Coordinates of C-alpha atoms in Angstrom, one line a residue:
D19 CA 26.8 -38.3 -8.1
L20 CA 25.3 -34.8 -7.8
T21 CA 28.2 -33.0 -9.6
G22 CA 26.8 -30.5 -12.2
K23 CA 23.2 -30.6 -10.9
K24 CA 21.3 -27.5 -9.9
F25 CA 19.2 -27.3 -6.7
N26 CA 17.3 -24.0 -6.6
R27 CA 20.2 -21.4 -6.6
L28 CA 22.9 -23.9 -5.9
L29 CA 25.0 -25.6 -8.5
V30 CA 26.9 -28.6 -7.1
K31 CA 30.5 -28.2 -8.1
K32 CA 32.1 -31.4 -6.7
Y33 CA 32.0 -33.9 -3.8
A34 CA 33.6 -32.3 -0.7
Y35 CA 33.7 -34.8 2.1
K36 CA 31.9 -37.3 4.3
K37 CA 31.1 -36.5 8.0
N38 CA 28.9 -38.6 10.4
H39 CA 27.9 -40.8 7.6
Q40 CA 26.6 -37.8 5.6
N41 CA 28.0 -36.7 2.1
Y42 CA 28.7 -33.1 1.7
W43 CA 29.0 -31.3 -1.6
E44 CA 30.7 -28.1 -2.5
C45 CA 28.1 -25.8 -4.2
E46 CA 28.2 -22.5 -5.8
C47 CA 25.3 -20.2 -5.2
D48 CA 23.9 -17.9 -8.0
C49 CA 25.3 -15.0 -6.0
G50 CA 28.8 -16.4 -6.2
N51 CA 29.2 -17.7 -2.6
I52 CA 30.5 -21.2 -2.0
I53 CA 28.8 -23.5 0.6
F54 CA 29.0 -27.0 1.7
A55 CA 25.7 -28.8 1.8
R56 CA 24.5 -32.4 2.7
T57 CA 22.9 -34.6 0.0
A58 CA 19.6 -34.8 1.9
V59 CA 19.0 -31.0 2.2
L60 CA 19.9 -30.4 -1.4
K61 CA 17.4 -33.1 -2.6
N62 CA 14.6 -32.2 -0.3
G63 CA 14.8 -28.5 -1.1
H64 CA 15.6 -27.4 2.5
T65 CA 18.7 -25.6 1.4
Q66 CA 17.9 -23.4 -1.5
S67 CA 20.9 -21.0 -1.5
C68 CA 23.8 -19.9 0.5
G69 CA 21.4 -17.8 2.6
C70 CA 21.0 -15.0 0.1
Y71 CA 17.5 -16.0 -0.8
A72 CA 16.3 -15.8 2.8
K73 CA 17.9 -12.4 3.1
E74 CA 16.2 -11.2 0.0
R75 CA 12.8 -12.5 1.1
A76 CA 13.3 -10.8 4.5
S77 CA 14.3 -7.6 2.9
I78 CA 11.2 -7.5 0.7
A79 CA 9.0 -8.4 3.6
N80 CA 10.3 -5.7 5.8
K81 CA 10.4 -3.0 3.2
T82 CA 8.0 -0.3 3.7
H83 CA 6.9 2.3 1.2
G84 CA 10.2 4.0 1.0
Y85 CA 8.7 7.5 1.8
S86 CA 9.6 7.6 5.6
K87 CA 11.9 10.6 5.1
E88 CA 9.2 12.7 3.4
D89 CA 7.6 15.7 5.1
L90 CA 4.2 14.3 4.3
Y91 CA 5.0 11.0 6.0
V92 CA 6.1 12.8 9.1
R93 CA 2.9 14.7 9.1
W94 CA 0.8 11.6 8.7
C95 CA 2.7 10.1 11.7
G96 CA 1.9 13.3 13.7
V97 CA -1.8 13.0 13.0
K98 CA -1.8 9.3 14.1
S99 CA 0.1 10.2 17.2
R100 CA -2.4 13.0 18.1
C101 CA -5.2 10.6 17.6
Y102 CA -4.0 7.4 19.1
N103 CA -1.0 7.9 21.3
K104 CA -2.1 8.8 24.9
N105 CA 1.4 10.0 25.6
N106 CA 1.3 12.7 22.9
S107 CA 0.9 16.2 24.4
K108 CA -2.0 17.0 22.1
Y109 CA -3.8 13.7 22.5
E110 CA -6.5 15.3 24.8
Y111 CA -7.5 17.6 22.0
Y112 CA -7.7 14.9 19.4
G113 CA -7.9 11.3 20.3
G114 CA -9.1 12.2 23.8
R115 CA -12.2 13.8 22.4
G116 CA -12.9 11.1 19.9
I117 CA -11.0 12.5 16.8
H118 CA -9.4 9.7 14.7
M119 CA -8.3 8.8 11.2
C120 CA -10.5 7.0 8.8
N121 CA -9.3 3.4 8.5
E122 CA -8.2 3.8 5.0
W123 CA -5.6 6.5 6.0
K124 CA -4.7 5.0 9.4
D125 CA -3.8 1.7 8.0
D126 CA -2.2 2.8 4.7
Y127 CA 0.1 5.7 4.4
L128 CA 0.2 5.3 0.6
K129 CA -3.6 6.0 0.4
F130 CA -3.2 9.1 2.5
R131 CA -0.2 10.2 0.3
E132 CA -2.2 9.6 -2.9
W133 CA -5.1 11.7 -1.6
A134 CA -2.8 14.5 -0.4
L135 CA -0.9 14.8 -3.7
K136 CA -4.3 14.8 -5.7
N137 CA -5.7 17.4 -3.3
G138 CA -3.3 20.2 -3.3
Y139 CA -0.6 19.2 -0.8
K140 CA 2.3 21.6 -0.6
K141 CA 4.9 21.7 2.2
E142 CA 3.8 25.3 3.3
L143 CA 0.2 24.2 3.7
K144 CA -1.4 22.6 6.7
L145 CA -3.8 19.7 6.9
D146 CA -7.1 21.0 8.1
R147 CA -10.3 19.2 9.1
I148 CA -13.3 21.2 7.7
D149 CA -15.4 20.1 10.7
N150 CA -13.2 20.1 13.7
N151 CA -15.5 17.6 15.5
K152 CA -15.1 14.9 12.8
E153 CA -12.3 12.5 11.8
Y154 CA -9.4 12.9 9.5
S155 CA -10.7 11.6 6.2
P156 CA -10.8 12.5 2.5
F157 CA -14.2 14.0 2.9
N158 CA -13.3 16.2 5.9
C159 CA -9.9 17.3 5.1
R160 CA -8.2 19.9 3.0
W161 CA -4.8 21.7 2.6
I162 CA -4.9 25.5 3.7
T163 CA -2.5 28.2 4.8
H164 CA -1.4 28.5 8.4
S165 CA -3.4 31.7 8.9
D166 CA -6.6 30.1 7.5
N167 CA -6.0 27.1 9.7
M168 CA -5.8 29.4 12.8
R169 CA -9.2 30.8 11.9
N170 CA -10.7 27.3 11.9
T171 CA -10.4 26.3 15.5
R172 CA -12.9 25.3 18.1
V173 CA -12.2 28.3 20.2
N174 CA -13.1 30.9 17.5
K175 CA -16.6 32.2 17.5
D176 CA -18.5 33.6 14.6
I177 CA -19.4 37.2 15.1
I178 CA -22.6 38.5 13.6
V179 CA -22.3 42.1 12.7
T180 CA -25.6 44.0 13.2
D181 CA -26.5 47.5 12.0
D182 CA -26.0 48.7 15.5
L183 CA -22.5 47.4 15.7
K184 CA -21.8 49.0 12.2
R185 CA -22.9 52.4 13.6
I186 CA -20.8 52.0 16.7
A187 CA -17.7 51.1 14.7
K188 CA -18.1 54.1 12.5
N189 CA -18.2 56.5 15.4

């Protein structure tokens, strides 16, 4: 008699019925649901709950960091897309010329988030690569204003102002 015995999350309430030479027991799960389980699956641990335990485990396994609605997460996805998605309209300027994310950031949004928050992230700032020919990494990135970001592009050229140019500009 299994009445009153506990098998994982299931408490056997009473004998229920016999079907195909198998005894079935009415069981109450810790969550409150009632199920009917065979003697063998209760004893061997195959049935541990009404199904709520498997749902909980799946929920935990599928849960991400919980930040997917944040602006910072959207930006991180944008960087990854520019670097790795050949269908991204800006891929040729990033991934297409060898720009990528360091493995630490590429594989772990939380590492990128931690770095961003410690290094001046604000919604109005832009993520900038200090050297535009190098990867997105903690050593090559910073948060700057949009106007400063526009000055730091590959197409901009440094202009050296000589004394002759200064004289011409004065006249």
